[in-house]
Amino acid sequence: VNDALCATLVAVDWGTSHLRVWALGPGGDVVAEHKSDEGMGSTARERFDDILESHLGAMSVPTGIPVIMCGMVGSRQGWAEAGYLPIPADLREIAANAVRIPGCARDIRILPGLSKNVPENPDVMRGEETQLIGLTRTAPVESGETRVVCMPGTHSKWVHMTGERVEDFASFMTGDMFSALAAHSVLRHSLSEDRVDHASSAFLDAVRASLVSPSDISARIFSIRPAGLLQNPEPSTARAKLSGYLIGQEIAGAKSRFPVPAMIDLVGGGVLGALYEAALSVASVTCRVHDGDRVVRAGLIDAASVIWKTESA
Amino acid sequence: VNDALCATLVAVDWGTSHLRVWALGPGGDVVAEHKSDEGMGSTARERFDDILESHLGAMSVPTGIPVIMCGMVGSRQGWAEAGYLPIPADLREIAANAVRIPGCARDIRILPGLSKNVPENPDVMRGEETQLIGLTRTAPVESGETRVVCMPGTHSKWVHMTGERVEDFASFMTGDMFSALAAHSVLRHSLSEDRVDHASSAFLDAVRASLVSPSDISARIFSIRPAGLLQNPEPSTARAKLSGYLIGQEIAGAKSRFPVPAMIDLVGGGVLGALYEAALSVASVTCRVHDGDRVVRAGLIDAASVIWKTESA
């Protein structure tokens, strides 16, 4: 008796550094789940099929069950290029632009991303657009109502929407910058391995400093090093400051790009979500928090229902 | 016949990544020069003496000639700790606080750095204070006159001075951030090896963008990657943009920290100096440009004259 034999759909979120596979029942309930670090960033093109089938085989998913995927697996360097829809875009157009992987016995579709092709500050997203579809299903707003969505990560996304329409978005390389500076700048001598406490004054004061004075971020970040030389701080302080300065800078940047309302949607829980929620509260912004896995599954299920309902019609 | 036999002083600038040794004649003229990459960052404490003597031996500098040094060689991890003078500080106090290296036959002194030990944004410099001494000798101002000095580098320094008094300073980790992001963030896929052209519109437009909108630097830097995906830019563009965004951000930050006048002193020529001069012109700031080696030698000579004149008096 294997639950995955009851699966009617497989939903896959295949990013640069992670792979998540869910076998889903008729109501969208998760009957089996696999998570791995076989991200597309470390996967050669001819290996995608084998990796996916190894998970589906282990979950006993029959070949007739369709697979819907989102994430970097649809990039030019991925399994098959699924392109980008230019914004402003209606999220209901995403499913209609899915790409079927050629030459596979199994019916596998990859959803496209979104792009903002403007001369200044062009941008792309891939994977988050599917979370946005899910958000419109699990936490809908009225069709004319605007909302701002914050999606923290290596390249955090901020999205300005009206109903199901993405008006504008911007990516902030906060997580990527944190990792590069923590490991490969002079700050590597200052940072301990302590986890950042979202309630610590070191973190919250750092967020506030970047909100108040965003111009001089590259001086403020440097000051972490001399603080260590001159002031004998707690070992955990340096990492909390770097995190707070960068997240504060991101919020200041988002405020300069969009009208950020007093209540926004925050996608992603856990440690990072708690840091963003605390940082946003310093900026007098409160959050509706949404689990990232839950909204991406909801988005994949919604897109699948459009794709296969349309084709069988 | 070896010119260095005429040397009356050896001046040394020993930083994290470089070593510069000058044998100087009675008038301060350079009679021999050695430059190497034996920086203090890669030098074990017990090796400093051997490395210095190998250069002095190759230059035939007699043991009786004194040596004056500045830079990271005076840090806690260096040869001997020379401490920091707190600001506000009169540059004429630097020489009086030099530290003699114990247990050496040769008379070797290391100049202290400067520190700003404040709760928010503490800071330190080491090496640049000696360039500032040199600047006050080679390009003096009236005793009550204020000036702002920009010293580009891995950790660029901006200094606010009145006569020979350092009122305030700030370090910006522009060069360090450039290297970390160019090699260890998503931008590594976008940057070519092309040298940045300080007259290119990619560089100058990027400077302008950061000056106009410094809050969203972490979005602007990210946009270099999607620009490469969507817009097929010249290969040299990405590196020019990253450089321009970061240098523009530094200038915006300096303006938020000090009153930056329409004319400042820029220490350091070459490629980096040209980039800063061009970037500052975007910010309507003109520069008096000073050669970095020349001003550090002038500062070391001035400090040496104070140390050994005082002691022989």
XYZ file of C-alpha atoms in Angstrom:
626
model
C 0.000 0.000 0.000
C 1.725 3.159 -1.192
C -0.035 6.480 -0.823
C 1.669 7.867 -3.904
C -0.252 5.325 -6.008
C -3.251 7.556 -5.301
C -1.413 10.599 -6.712
C -3.133 12.410 -9.550
C -0.497 15.126 -10.014
C 3.168 15.696 -9.243
C 4.196 19.256 -8.318
C 7.868 20.184 -8.525
C 9.717 23.326 -7.376
C 13.208 23.025 -8.876
C 15.405 25.964 -7.980
C 19.109 26.717 -8.279
C 20.007 24.993 -5.021
C 17.018 22.796 -4.126
C 14.563 20.274 -5.533
C 11.131 19.710 -3.981
C 8.803 17.028 -5.310
C 5.245 16.520 -4.070
C 2.921 13.700 -5.082
C -0.573 15.154 -4.713
C -3.965 13.505 -4.312
C -7.173 14.587 -6.089
C -7.906 17.308 -3.509
C -4.369 18.680 -3.611
C -3.381 16.869 -0.416
C 0.289 15.826 -0.168
C 0.546 12.015 -0.348
C 4.346 11.910 -0.614
C 7.130 14.503 -0.455
C 10.818 14.455 -1.415
C 13.269 17.306 -0.776
C 16.866 17.271 -1.943
C 19.796 19.558 -2.682
C 20.007 18.420 -6.321
C 19.434 22.013 -7.484
C 19.510 22.882 -11.192
C 22.642 24.925 -10.553
C 24.643 21.749 -10.026
C 22.793 19.558 -12.553
C 23.931 18.833 -16.125
C 21.135 19.061 -18.693
C 21.148 15.327 -19.513
C 20.708 14.452 -15.820
C 17.357 16.206 -15.128
C 15.263 13.303 -16.402
C 17.129 10.674 -14.355
C 16.986 12.727 -11.160
C 13.260 13.385 -11.447
C 12.492 9.747 -12.325
C 14.591 8.505 -9.374
C 12.361 10.479 -7.012
C 9.140 9.499 -8.795
C 10.262 5.857 -8.826
C 11.032 5.939 -5.097
C 7.571 7.443 -4.554
C 5.984 4.804 -6.878
C 4.315 7.445 -9.050
C 2.998 5.797 -12.244
C 4.210 7.107 -15.620
C 0.742 8.311 -16.559
C 0.656 10.960 -13.826
C 1.449 14.445 -15.160
C 4.157 16.652 -13.666
C 4.030 20.431 -13.290
C 7.224 22.308 -12.480
C 8.400 25.825 -11.716
C 11.719 27.471 -10.878
C 15.156 27.738 -12.456
C 14.611 24.370 -14.144
C 12.862 26.498 -16.815
C 15.804 28.833 -17.392
C 18.096 28.788 -20.420
C 20.580 26.695 -18.423
C 17.816 24.412 -17.116
C 16.040 21.371 -18.535
C 13.952 23.263 -21.102
C 13.612 27.016 -21.507
C 10.182 28.263 -20.490
C 10.801 31.966 -21.169
C 9.380 34.958 -19.334
C 6.053 36.779 -19.521
C 6.622 40.530 -19.566
C 4.933 42.624 -16.874
C 2.396 43.997 -16.373
C 1.096 40.428 -16.545
C -2.055 38.629 -15.475
C -1.067 35.564 -13.429
C -3.779 33.594 -15.224
C -1.595 33.770 -18.369
C 1.202 31.781 -16.740
C -0.354 28.329 -17.252
C -1.185 29.073 -20.891
C 2.533 29.683 -21.532
C 3.840 26.489 -19.940
C 6.355 24.523 -22.002
C 6.117 20.740 -22.434
C 9.433 18.918 -22.177
C 9.995 17.200 -25.536
C 10.942 13.549 -25.863
C 9.646 12.392 -22.476
C 7.166 9.577 -22.065
C 5.754 11.428 -19.073
C 3.759 14.657 -19.605
C 5.973 17.259 -17.904
C 5.304 21.015 -18.116
C 7.427 23.914 -16.916
C 5.847 27.267 -16.076
C 7.427 30.476 -17.426
C 8.799 33.249 -15.228
C 8.088 36.972 -15.324
C 10.332 39.678 -16.747
C 10.561 43.444 -16.531
C 12.449 44.485 -19.655
C 13.054 48.195 -19.081
C 16.313 50.081 -19.818
C 16.940 50.928 -16.144
C 16.824 48.106 -13.592
C 15.450 45.254 -15.705
C 14.448 42.234 -13.650
C 13.340 38.605 -13.820
C 11.717 36.067 -11.504
C 11.307 32.326 -11.818
C 9.416 30.270 -9.238
C 8.048 33.251 -7.305
C 5.382 33.852 -9.995
C 3.981 30.417 -9.091
C 3.971 31.356 -5.404
C 2.029 34.480 -6.408
C -0.565 32.342 -8.214
C -0.879 30.279 -5.041
C -1.208 33.411 -2.936
C -4.102 34.638 -5.053
C -5.782 31.268 -4.401
C -5.053 30.795 -0.686
C -5.355 34.499 0.286
C -7.357 36.227 -2.450
C -8.045 39.958 -2.626
C -10.741 41.791 -4.576
C -9.984 42.198 -8.289
C -9.239 45.929 -8.063
C -7.426 45.755 -4.731
C -3.666 46.385 -4.615
C -1.211 44.455 -2.436
C 2.541 44.344 -1.901
C 4.204 40.960 -1.463
C 7.655 40.451 0.053
C 9.411 37.148 -0.760
C 12.705 36.923 1.169
C 15.574 34.819 -0.148
C 18.931 34.844 -1.901
C 17.413 37.356 -4.310
C 14.390 38.690 -2.411
C 11.441 39.769 -4.517
C 9.055 42.613 -3.782
C 5.919 42.582 -5.899
C 3.244 45.202 -6.452
C -0.054 43.608 -7.558
C -3.601 44.599 -8.382
C -5.887 41.599 -8.029
C -4.203 38.875 -10.129
C -2.169 41.364 -12.137
C 1.540 41.884 -11.411
C 2.124 45.608 -11.919
C 5.772 45.817 -10.928
C 8.464 43.939 -9.031
C 12.058 44.296 -7.902
C 14.709 41.831 -6.769
C 17.132 42.703 -3.965
C 20.300 40.618 -3.700
C 20.198 40.711 0.099
C 20.877 37.034 0.807
C 23.481 36.726 -1.936
C 25.240 39.868 -0.693
C 25.140 38.597 2.889
C 26.837 35.332 1.897
C 29.459 36.998 -0.312
C 30.402 39.589 2.321
C 30.295 37.164 5.254
C 32.697 34.738 3.591
C 34.762 36.823 1.168
C 35.247 40.351 2.592
C 37.160 41.711 5.588
C 34.040 40.874 7.641
C 34.985 37.189 7.517
C 37.310 37.951 10.456
C 34.427 39.391 12.506
C 31.449 37.059 12.030
C 30.736 34.155 14.342
C 28.506 31.230 13.418
C 25.754 32.299 15.852
C 22.270 32.324 14.424
C 20.829 35.854 14.188
C 18.221 36.545 16.879
C 15.387 38.549 15.324
C 14.563 40.083 18.721
C 18.116 41.243 19.501
C 18.830 44.947 19.728
C 21.913 44.459 17.512
C 19.641 43.272 14.689
C 16.798 45.734 15.230
C 19.088 48.759 15.687
C 20.898 47.815 12.484
C 17.597 47.644 10.573
C 16.666 51.080 11.923
C 20.050 52.565 10.953
C 19.648 51.490 7.328
C 16.069 52.774 7.198
C 17.129 56.154 8.586
C 20.268 56.576 6.477
C 20.309 54.252 3.455
C 22.918 56.253 1.494
C 25.942 55.172 3.490
C 25.343 51.416 3.617
C 28.876 50.578 2.454
C 30.351 52.593 5.351
C 27.880 51.167 7.853
C 28.682 47.584 6.849
C 32.421 48.272 7.092
C 31.964 49.607 10.645
C 31.239 46.061 11.833
C 34.967 45.348 11.564
C 36.289 48.324 13.605
C 33.515 47.726 16.173
C 35.091 44.316 16.718
C 38.563 45.855 17.076
C 37.585 48.739 19.369
C 34.524 47.693 21.347
C 34.818 44.002 22.257
C 31.188 43.213 21.344
C 29.312 39.959 21.967
C 30.414 37.400 19.350
C 26.872 37.205 17.938
C 26.666 40.967 17.302
C 28.564 41.184 14.023
C 26.354 38.721 12.141
C 23.175 40.311 13.545
C 24.374 43.743 12.398
C 25.239 42.586 8.875
C 21.836 40.903 8.568
C 20.010 43.935 9.973
C 21.872 46.466 7.822
C 21.141 44.500 4.629
C 17.486 43.701 5.382
C 16.924 47.309 6.483
C 18.498 48.487 3.233
C 16.163 46.174 1.280
C 13.094 47.602 2.992
C 14.334 51.166 2.408
C 14.850 50.235 -1.247
C 11.411 48.669 -1.593
C 9.876 51.833 -0.125
C 11.734 53.894 -2.722
C 10.375 51.685 -5.538
C 6.726 51.153 -4.537
C 4.131 52.624 -2.231
C 4.506 50.072 0.608
C 1.268 49.929 2.649
C 1.013 49.381 6.416
C 0.161 45.690 5.862
C 1.867 43.449 3.320
C 2.034 39.749 2.472
C 5.240 37.950 3.500
C 5.882 34.627 1.762
C 8.185 32.267 3.624
C 8.291 31.351 7.270
C 11.073 29.939 9.396
C 14.133 31.813 10.615
C 14.372 34.140 7.607
C 10.671 34.945 7.719
C 10.953 35.858 11.413
C 13.878 38.210 10.637
C 11.877 39.961 7.914
C 8.762 40.187 10.065
C 10.783 41.805 12.875
C 12.595 44.128 10.457
C 9.333 45.187 8.806
C 7.868 45.997 12.215
C 10.753 48.471 12.718
C 9.545 50.096 9.485
C 5.971 50.120 10.914
C 4.838 47.486 8.438
C 2.871 44.453 9.614
C 2.643 41.164 7.719
C 0.294 38.418 6.765
C 2.734 35.469 6.759
C 2.305 32.678 4.188
C 4.219 29.396 4.090
C 6.356 29.283 0.944
C 5.901 25.563 0.227
C 2.154 25.817 0.694
C 1.716 28.715 -1.754
C 4.015 27.227 -4.390
C 2.014 23.957 -4.262
C -1.240 25.903 -4.514
C 0.145 27.769 -7.533
C 1.322 24.572 -9.252
C -2.046 22.884 -8.623
C -3.901 25.882 -10.023
C -1.715 25.998 -13.150
C -2.085 22.218 -13.629
C -5.867 22.484 -13.423
C -5.806 25.070 -16.203
C -3.372 23.126 -18.420
C -4.970 19.692 -18.261
C -8.576 20.855 -17.966
C -8.097 22.960 -21.107
C -6.495 20.134 -23.049
C -9.056 17.499 -22.092
C -11.885 19.902 -22.903
C 78.900 52.345 -6.290
C 75.418 51.815 -4.846
C 73.091 54.771 -4.450
C 71.445 53.257 -1.400
C 74.733 53.675 0.456
C 73.878 57.383 0.448
C 70.519 56.629 2.132
C 69.883 58.426 5.415
C 66.389 57.000 6.021
C 64.307 54.027 4.949
C 60.559 54.619 4.514
C 58.222 51.612 4.476
C 54.516 51.333 3.659
C 53.530 47.808 4.702
C 49.885 47.089 4.070
C 47.725 43.966 4.079
C 48.568 43.023 0.505
C 51.679 45.041 -0.413
C 55.121 46.076 0.828
C 56.860 49.226 -0.420
C 60.387 50.081 0.698
C 62.159 53.310 -0.224
C 65.766 54.168 0.574
C 65.830 57.952 0.825
C 68.664 60.465 0.540
C 69.159 63.502 2.801
C 66.715 65.633 0.803
C 64.059 62.934 0.734
C 64.947 61.884 -2.795
C 64.383 58.186 -3.614
C 67.765 56.463 -4.084
C 66.329 52.933 -4.262
C 62.846 51.425 -4.308
C 61.493 47.902 -3.786
C 57.849 46.888 -4.192
C 56.546 43.407 -3.442
C 53.372 41.519 -2.648
C 54.693 40.286 0.696
C 51.792 42.002 2.498
C 51.364 41.651 6.261
C 48.174 39.693 5.650
C 50.181 36.732 4.381
C 53.200 37.164 6.692
C 53.785 35.237 9.939
C 54.987 37.462 12.797
C 58.465 35.864 12.981
C 59.012 36.543 9.249
C 58.701 40.365 9.237
C 62.334 40.942 10.253
C 63.748 38.579 7.615
C 61.583 40.010 4.836
C 62.534 43.611 5.626
C 66.243 42.768 5.969
C 66.198 40.860 2.662
C 65.066 44.046 0.907
C 67.442 46.306 2.836
C 70.299 43.882 2.160
C 69.524 43.819 -1.554
C 69.513 47.628 -1.468
C 72.799 47.674 0.559
C 71.308 49.853 3.288
C 73.682 49.886 6.299
C 72.366 48.719 9.692
C 72.791 52.185 11.191
C 70.114 53.730 8.949
C 66.773 54.128 10.737
C 63.508 52.762 9.350
C 60.094 54.419 9.605
C 56.986 52.361 8.771
C 53.239 52.775 8.478
C 50.313 50.540 7.567
C 48.846 47.253 8.773
C 52.311 46.179 9.951
C 51.358 48.134 13.100
C 48.100 46.262 13.730
C 47.553 43.662 16.450
C 48.209 40.940 13.861
C 51.272 42.773 12.507
C 54.904 42.993 13.592
C 54.310 45.182 16.646
C 51.083 46.879 17.693
C 51.227 50.642 17.274
C 47.697 51.402 18.494
C 45.357 54.138 17.328
C 45.071 57.836 18.169
C 41.432 58.772 18.750
C 39.934 61.538 16.624
C 39.668 64.467 16.657
C 43.454 64.246 16.375
C 46.247 66.582 15.378
C 48.398 64.845 12.764
C 51.504 66.261 14.497
C 50.803 63.823 17.378
C 51.290 60.775 15.155
C 55.096 60.783 15.245
C 55.158 61.215 19.040
C 53.175 57.975 19.369
C 55.362 55.814 17.134
C 56.339 52.423 18.551
C 59.924 51.133 18.383
C 60.214 47.451 17.478
C 61.904 45.727 20.419
C 64.886 43.394 20.042
C 66.078 44.685 16.661
C 69.617 45.914 16.045
C 68.161 48.417 13.602
C 66.110 51.380 14.879
C 62.661 50.662 13.396
C 59.551 52.690 14.293
C 55.910 52.069 13.360
C 53.426 54.936 13.251
C 50.014 54.510 14.934
C 46.704 54.686 13.081
C 43.614 56.751 13.857
C 40.390 55.539 15.450
C 36.848 56.815 15.830
C 35.476 54.990 18.853
C 31.817 55.965 18.831
C 28.846 53.637 19.496
C 27.431 53.976 15.976
C 29.763 53.438 13.027
C 33.142 53.216 14.782
C 36.072 53.308 12.395
C 39.844 52.878 12.079
C 42.541 53.746 9.566
C 46.145 52.629 9.304
C 48.505 53.972 6.648
C 46.160 56.687 5.389
C 46.990 58.903 8.414
C 50.572 58.988 7.118
C 49.331 59.972 3.656
C 47.381 62.771 5.356
C 50.576 64.009 7.063
C 52.231 64.004 3.644
C 49.304 65.862 2.130
C 49.577 68.622 4.725
C 53.264 68.970 3.712
C 52.974 68.723 -0.083
C 49.650 70.579 -0.396
C 49.193 72.610 2.777
C 46.104 74.635 3.646
C 45.723 77.484 6.146
C 45.463 76.353 9.772
C 41.742 77.138 10.076
C 40.824 75.971 6.592
C 38.712 72.820 6.155
C 39.217 70.212 3.445
C 37.747 66.856 2.498
C 40.087 64.101 1.333
C 38.987 61.019 -0.617
C 41.363 58.021 -0.538
C 40.014 55.254 -2.814
C 40.904 51.625 -2.195
C 39.703 48.300 -0.828
C 38.295 50.259 2.116
C 38.113 53.828 0.787
C 38.557 56.576 3.357
C 36.858 59.961 3.353
C 38.391 62.453 5.763
C 37.163 65.796 7.020
C 40.061 67.989 8.208
C 40.677 71.463 9.551
C 44.324 72.441 8.977
C 46.329 69.513 10.399
C 43.456 68.296 12.546
C 41.396 65.238 11.536
C 37.839 66.064 12.570
C 36.063 62.991 11.240
C 36.467 60.145 8.784
C 34.561 57.206 7.349
C 35.601 54.030 5.539
C 33.520 52.632 2.675
C 34.091 49.001 1.733
C 33.656 49.744 -1.962
C 36.654 47.814 -3.327
C 36.149 44.886 -0.967
C 32.446 44.716 -1.874
C 33.246 44.911 -5.583
C 35.635 41.939 -5.328
C 33.289 39.854 -3.172
C 30.276 40.428 -5.433
C 32.206 40.068 -8.701
C 33.609 36.676 -7.711
C 31.123 35.220 -5.225
C 27.595 36.366 -6.085
C 25.249 35.659 -9.009
C 27.051 38.492 -10.838
C 30.027 36.195 -11.422
C 28.057 34.859 -14.419
C 27.718 38.367 -15.882
C 31.092 40.097 -15.486
C 33.771 39.972 -18.153
C 37.431 40.727 -17.488
C 37.311 44.032 -19.399
C 38.877 46.984 -17.624
C 36.286 49.612 -16.655
C 36.430 52.679 -18.900
C 35.930 55.779 -16.740
C 34.519 57.686 -19.728
C 31.943 55.023 -20.693
C 28.270 55.860 -20.392
C 27.696 52.500 -18.623
C 29.990 53.628 -15.798
C 28.847 57.266 -15.624
C 25.124 56.430 -15.829
C 25.582 53.907 -13.021
C 27.288 56.514 -10.830
C 24.403 58.898 -11.493
C 21.781 56.262 -10.657
C 23.303 55.604 -7.233
C 23.616 59.323 -6.503
C 19.965 59.915 -7.431
C 18.537 56.872 -5.625
C 20.951 55.438 -3.038
C 18.298 53.512 -1.079
C 17.817 50.685 -3.537
C 21.452 49.804 -4.221
C 20.896 46.082 -3.592
C 18.171 46.010 -6.269
C 20.205 48.114 -8.682
C 23.226 45.825 -8.365
C 21.056 42.738 -8.905
C 19.644 44.248 -12.104
C 23.033 43.735 -13.786
C 22.183 40.028 -14.038
C 18.727 40.325 -15.693
C 20.122 43.031 -18.003
C 22.532 40.371 -19.260
C 19.678 37.874 -19.740
C 17.218 40.248 -21.404
C 19.202 42.953 -23.190
C 22.328 41.392 -24.727
C 24.614 44.241 -23.562
C 28.283 44.778 -24.523
C 30.436 42.351 -22.492
C 32.185 45.260 -20.749
C 28.939 46.803 -19.493
C 28.319 44.625 -16.450
C 31.656 45.361 -14.780
C 31.350 49.100 -15.548
C 27.874 49.153 -13.991
C 28.946 47.342 -10.817
C 31.886 49.719 -10.419
C 29.746 52.792 -11.096
C 26.921 51.728 -8.779
C 29.334 51.102 -5.897
C 31.479 54.224 -6.369
C 28.326 56.334 -6.797
C 26.956 54.818 -3.590
C 30.200 55.703 -1.791
C 29.983 59.332 -2.928
C 26.313 59.494 -1.889
C 27.333 58.082 1.500
C 30.180 60.529 1.952
C 27.778 63.367 1.182
C 25.435 62.070 3.873
C 28.278 61.987 6.418
C 30.148 65.249 5.753
C 29.611 68.543 4.001
C 31.476 67.682 0.766
C 32.693 70.903 -0.906
C 32.902 71.557 -4.660
C 36.657 70.815 -4.639
C 38.264 67.971 -2.700
C 41.654 66.244 -2.487
C 41.876 62.825 -4.134
C 44.805 60.665 -3.040
C 45.824 57.971 -5.513
C 46.233 58.112 -9.261
C 46.144 55.370 -11.867
C 43.065 53.535 -13.071
C 41.183 53.717 -9.778
C 41.939 57.414 -9.361
C 40.603 58.106 -12.851
C 37.364 56.251 -12.031
C 36.878 58.288 -8.857
C 37.709 61.561 -10.592
C 35.123 60.814 -13.303
C 32.534 59.676 -10.744
C 33.068 62.768 -8.606
C 32.568 64.972 -11.656
C 29.093 63.378 -12.051
C 28.455 64.581 -8.495
C 29.714 68.080 -9.499
C 32.845 67.676 -7.370
C 36.282 68.502 -8.821
C 39.550 67.110 -7.461
C 43.103 68.037 -6.728
C 44.783 64.666 -7.466
C 47.773 63.562 -5.355
C 49.992 60.558 -5.996
C 49.570 58.055 -3.157
C 53.202 56.907 -3.021
C 54.445 60.486 -3.036
C 52.268 61.601 -0.116
C 52.968 58.517 1.992
C 56.727 59.077 1.547
C 56.301 62.750 2.465
C 54.393 61.711 5.588
C 56.991 59.129 6.615
C 59.826 61.628 6.072
C 58.001 64.238 8.152
C 57.360 61.793 11.005
C 60.976 60.587 10.895
C 62.254 64.151 11.139
C 60.182 64.647 14.289
C 61.212 61.324 15.890
C 64.944 61.458 15.325
C 65.340 65.249 15.634
C 63.565 65.105 18.990
C 65.651 62.218 20.247
C 68.988 63.682 19.123
C 68.088 67.070 20.625
